GROMACS .gro file of C-alpha atoms in nm:
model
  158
    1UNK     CA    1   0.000   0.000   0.000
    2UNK     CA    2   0.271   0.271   0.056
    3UNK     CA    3   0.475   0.133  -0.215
    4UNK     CA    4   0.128   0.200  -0.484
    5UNK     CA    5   0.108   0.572  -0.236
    6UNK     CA    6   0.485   0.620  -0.349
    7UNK     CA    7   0.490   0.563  -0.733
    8UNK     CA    8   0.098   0.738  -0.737
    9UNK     CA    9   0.308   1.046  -0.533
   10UNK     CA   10   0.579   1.025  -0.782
   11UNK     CA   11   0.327   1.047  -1.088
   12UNK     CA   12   0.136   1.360  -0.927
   13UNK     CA   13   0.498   1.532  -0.918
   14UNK     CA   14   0.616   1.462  -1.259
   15UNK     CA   15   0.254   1.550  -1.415
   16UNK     CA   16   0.267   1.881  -1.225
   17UNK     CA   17   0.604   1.926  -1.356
   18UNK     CA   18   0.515   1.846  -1.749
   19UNK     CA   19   0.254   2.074  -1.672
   20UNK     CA   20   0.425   2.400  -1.576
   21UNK     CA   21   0.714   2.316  -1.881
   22UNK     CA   22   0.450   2.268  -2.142
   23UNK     CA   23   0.238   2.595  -2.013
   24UNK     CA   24   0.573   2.838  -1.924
   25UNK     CA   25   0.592   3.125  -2.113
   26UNK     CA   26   0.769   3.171  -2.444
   27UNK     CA   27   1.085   3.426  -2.350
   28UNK     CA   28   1.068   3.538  -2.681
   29UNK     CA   29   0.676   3.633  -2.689
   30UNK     CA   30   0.669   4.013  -2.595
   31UNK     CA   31   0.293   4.041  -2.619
   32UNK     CA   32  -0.073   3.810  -2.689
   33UNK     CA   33  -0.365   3.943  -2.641
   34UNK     CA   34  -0.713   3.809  -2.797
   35UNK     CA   35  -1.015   4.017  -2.847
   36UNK     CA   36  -1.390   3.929  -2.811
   37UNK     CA   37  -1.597   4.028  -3.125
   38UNK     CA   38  -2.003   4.049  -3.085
   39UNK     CA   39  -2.216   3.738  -3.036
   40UNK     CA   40  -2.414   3.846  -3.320
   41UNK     CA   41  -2.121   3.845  -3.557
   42UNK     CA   42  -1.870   4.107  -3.611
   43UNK     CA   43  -1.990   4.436  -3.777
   44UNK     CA   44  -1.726   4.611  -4.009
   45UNK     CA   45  -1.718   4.881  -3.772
   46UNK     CA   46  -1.662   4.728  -3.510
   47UNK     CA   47  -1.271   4.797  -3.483
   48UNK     CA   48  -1.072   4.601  -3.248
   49UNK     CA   49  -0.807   4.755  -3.027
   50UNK     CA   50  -0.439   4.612  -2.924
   51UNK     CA   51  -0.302   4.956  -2.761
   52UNK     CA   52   0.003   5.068  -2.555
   53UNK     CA   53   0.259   4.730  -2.657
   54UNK     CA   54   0.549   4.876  -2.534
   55UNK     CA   55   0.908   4.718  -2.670
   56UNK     CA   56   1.175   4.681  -2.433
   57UNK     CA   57   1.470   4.600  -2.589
   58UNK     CA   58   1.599   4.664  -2.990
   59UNK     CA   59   1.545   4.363  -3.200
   60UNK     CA   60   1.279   4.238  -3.505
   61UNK     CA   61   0.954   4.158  -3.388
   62UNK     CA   62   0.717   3.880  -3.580
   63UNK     CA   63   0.369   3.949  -3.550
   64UNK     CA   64   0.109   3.707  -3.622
   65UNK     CA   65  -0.277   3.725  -3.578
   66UNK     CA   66  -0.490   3.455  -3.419
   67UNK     CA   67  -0.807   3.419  -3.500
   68UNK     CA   68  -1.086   3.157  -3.366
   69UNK     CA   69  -1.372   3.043  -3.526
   70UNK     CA   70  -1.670   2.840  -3.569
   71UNK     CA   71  -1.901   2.619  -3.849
   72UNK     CA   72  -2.089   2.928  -3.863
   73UNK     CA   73  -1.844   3.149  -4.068
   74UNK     CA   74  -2.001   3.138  -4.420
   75UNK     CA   75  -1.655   3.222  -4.592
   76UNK     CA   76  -1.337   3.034  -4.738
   77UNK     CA   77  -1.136   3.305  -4.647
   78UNK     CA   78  -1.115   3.643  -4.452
   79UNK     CA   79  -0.981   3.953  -4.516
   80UNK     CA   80  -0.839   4.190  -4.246
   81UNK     CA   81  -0.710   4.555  -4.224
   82UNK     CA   82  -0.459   4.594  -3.996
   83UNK     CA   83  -0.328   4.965  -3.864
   84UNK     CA   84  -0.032   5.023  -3.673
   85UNK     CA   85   0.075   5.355  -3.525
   86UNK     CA   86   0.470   5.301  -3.395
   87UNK     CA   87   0.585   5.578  -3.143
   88UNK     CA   88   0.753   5.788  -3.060
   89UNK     CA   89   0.854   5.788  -3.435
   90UNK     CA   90   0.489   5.873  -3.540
   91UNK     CA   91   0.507   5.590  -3.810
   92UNK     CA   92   0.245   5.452  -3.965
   93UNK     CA   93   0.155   5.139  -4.124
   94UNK     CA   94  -0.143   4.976  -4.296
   95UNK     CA   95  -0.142   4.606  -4.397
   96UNK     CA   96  -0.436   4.390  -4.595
   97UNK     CA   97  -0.437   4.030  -4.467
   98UNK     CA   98  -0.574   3.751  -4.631
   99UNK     CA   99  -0.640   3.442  -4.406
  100UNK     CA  100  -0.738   3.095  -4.596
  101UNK     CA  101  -0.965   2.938  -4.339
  102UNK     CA  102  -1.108   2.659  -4.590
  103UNK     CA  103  -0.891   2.517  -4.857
  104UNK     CA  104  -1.082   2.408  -5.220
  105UNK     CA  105  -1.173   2.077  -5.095
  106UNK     CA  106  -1.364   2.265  -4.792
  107UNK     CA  107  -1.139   2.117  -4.496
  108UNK     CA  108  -1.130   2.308  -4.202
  109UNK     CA  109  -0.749   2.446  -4.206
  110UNK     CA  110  -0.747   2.542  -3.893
  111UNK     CA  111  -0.673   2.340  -3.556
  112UNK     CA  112  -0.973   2.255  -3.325
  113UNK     CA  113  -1.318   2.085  -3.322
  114UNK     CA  114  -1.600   2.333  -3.240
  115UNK     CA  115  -1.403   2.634  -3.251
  116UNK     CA  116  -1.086   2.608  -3.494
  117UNK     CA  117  -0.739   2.836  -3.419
  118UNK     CA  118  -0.542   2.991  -3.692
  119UNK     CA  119  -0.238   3.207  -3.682
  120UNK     CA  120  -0.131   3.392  -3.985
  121UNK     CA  121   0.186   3.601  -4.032
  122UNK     CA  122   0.157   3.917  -4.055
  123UNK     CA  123   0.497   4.140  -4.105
  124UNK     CA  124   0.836   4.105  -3.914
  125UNK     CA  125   0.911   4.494  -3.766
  126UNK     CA  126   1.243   4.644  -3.653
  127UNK     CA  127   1.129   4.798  -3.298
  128UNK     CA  128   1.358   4.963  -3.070
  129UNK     CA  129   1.384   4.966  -2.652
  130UNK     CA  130   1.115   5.169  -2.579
  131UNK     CA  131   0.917   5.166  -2.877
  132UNK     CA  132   0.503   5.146  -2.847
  133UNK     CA  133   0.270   4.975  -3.087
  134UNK     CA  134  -0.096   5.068  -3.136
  135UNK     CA  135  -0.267   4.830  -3.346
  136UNK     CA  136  -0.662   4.822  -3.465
  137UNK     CA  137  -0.797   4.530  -3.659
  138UNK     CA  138  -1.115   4.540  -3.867
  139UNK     CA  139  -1.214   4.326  -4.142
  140UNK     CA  140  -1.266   4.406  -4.505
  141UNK     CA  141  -1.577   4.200  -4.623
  142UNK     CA  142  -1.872   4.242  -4.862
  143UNK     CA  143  -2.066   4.136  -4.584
  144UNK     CA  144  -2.113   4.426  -4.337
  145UNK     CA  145  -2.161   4.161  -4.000
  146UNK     CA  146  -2.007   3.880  -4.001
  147UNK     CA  147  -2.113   3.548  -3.782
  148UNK     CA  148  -1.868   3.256  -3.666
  149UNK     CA  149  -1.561   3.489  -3.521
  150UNK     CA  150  -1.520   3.447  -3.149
  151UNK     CA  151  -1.182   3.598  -3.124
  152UNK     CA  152  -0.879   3.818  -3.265
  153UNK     CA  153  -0.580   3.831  -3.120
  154UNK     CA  154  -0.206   3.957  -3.178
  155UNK     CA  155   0.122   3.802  -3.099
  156UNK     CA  156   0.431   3.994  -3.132
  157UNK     CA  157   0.738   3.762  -3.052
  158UNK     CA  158   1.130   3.836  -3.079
   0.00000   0.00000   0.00000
């Protein structure tokens, strides 16, 4: 009985442990953030709003959005706007992604069952120490609200 306590003791520990390795943080991920969009599906208008990303140290800096959907996006792809506003340089920067959720034999690309996660590349910036990032995503479709987005997010990594 304290033998099975032992080896059941030594399997809690080394689960905890592959735990906390396989959720620590990535060193090189500066900033993720998702956003919510409406219930009702996500309006053009609706702009969503990654502000005040400050860098701390010089270096390039990939950023990627995430999105997540579900079965009830009615599109084989999405198209985003992305705005950027880098200070204290005052630069500005406008980007048009296209994101390939279905490919042309209509299989999910993404990862997931109910709700399916994508991450697309977006640009690769030279930031330096001290930098801040204010980012707004919208999309860009003929549809003016669109259903089956749960979440946007950004990702800016070293």
């Amino acid at each position: 009985m304290v033998r099975v306590r032992r080896i059941l003791s030594i399997g809690y520990v080394l689960l905890v442990m592959a735990g906390c390795v396989l959720t620590a943080c990535n060193r090189n991920t500066i900033y993720s953030h998702y956003e919510s969009t409406s219930l009702e599906g996500w309006e053009r208008s609706d702009t969503l709003f990654f502000e005040d990303i400050v860098v701390k140290a010089t270096a390039d800096y990939k950023e990627e959005i995430g999105l997540r959907i579900n079965d009830e996006f009615p599109f084989m792809s999405l198209f985003l706007v992305v705005e950027q506003h880098i200070r204290p340089m005052n630069t500005y920067r406008t980007d048009t992604v296209s994101c390939r959720l279905i490919d042309q034999n209509g299989y999910v690309k993404g990862r997931g069952l109910s709700y399916y996660q994508y991450n697309f590349h977006l640009t690769t910036l030279h930031l330096n120490a001290g930098d801040t990032l204010d980012i707004r995503v919208r999309h860009n479709m003929k549809r003016e609200i669109l259903p089956g987005i749960a979440n946007i997010g950004m990702t800016i990594s070293k």
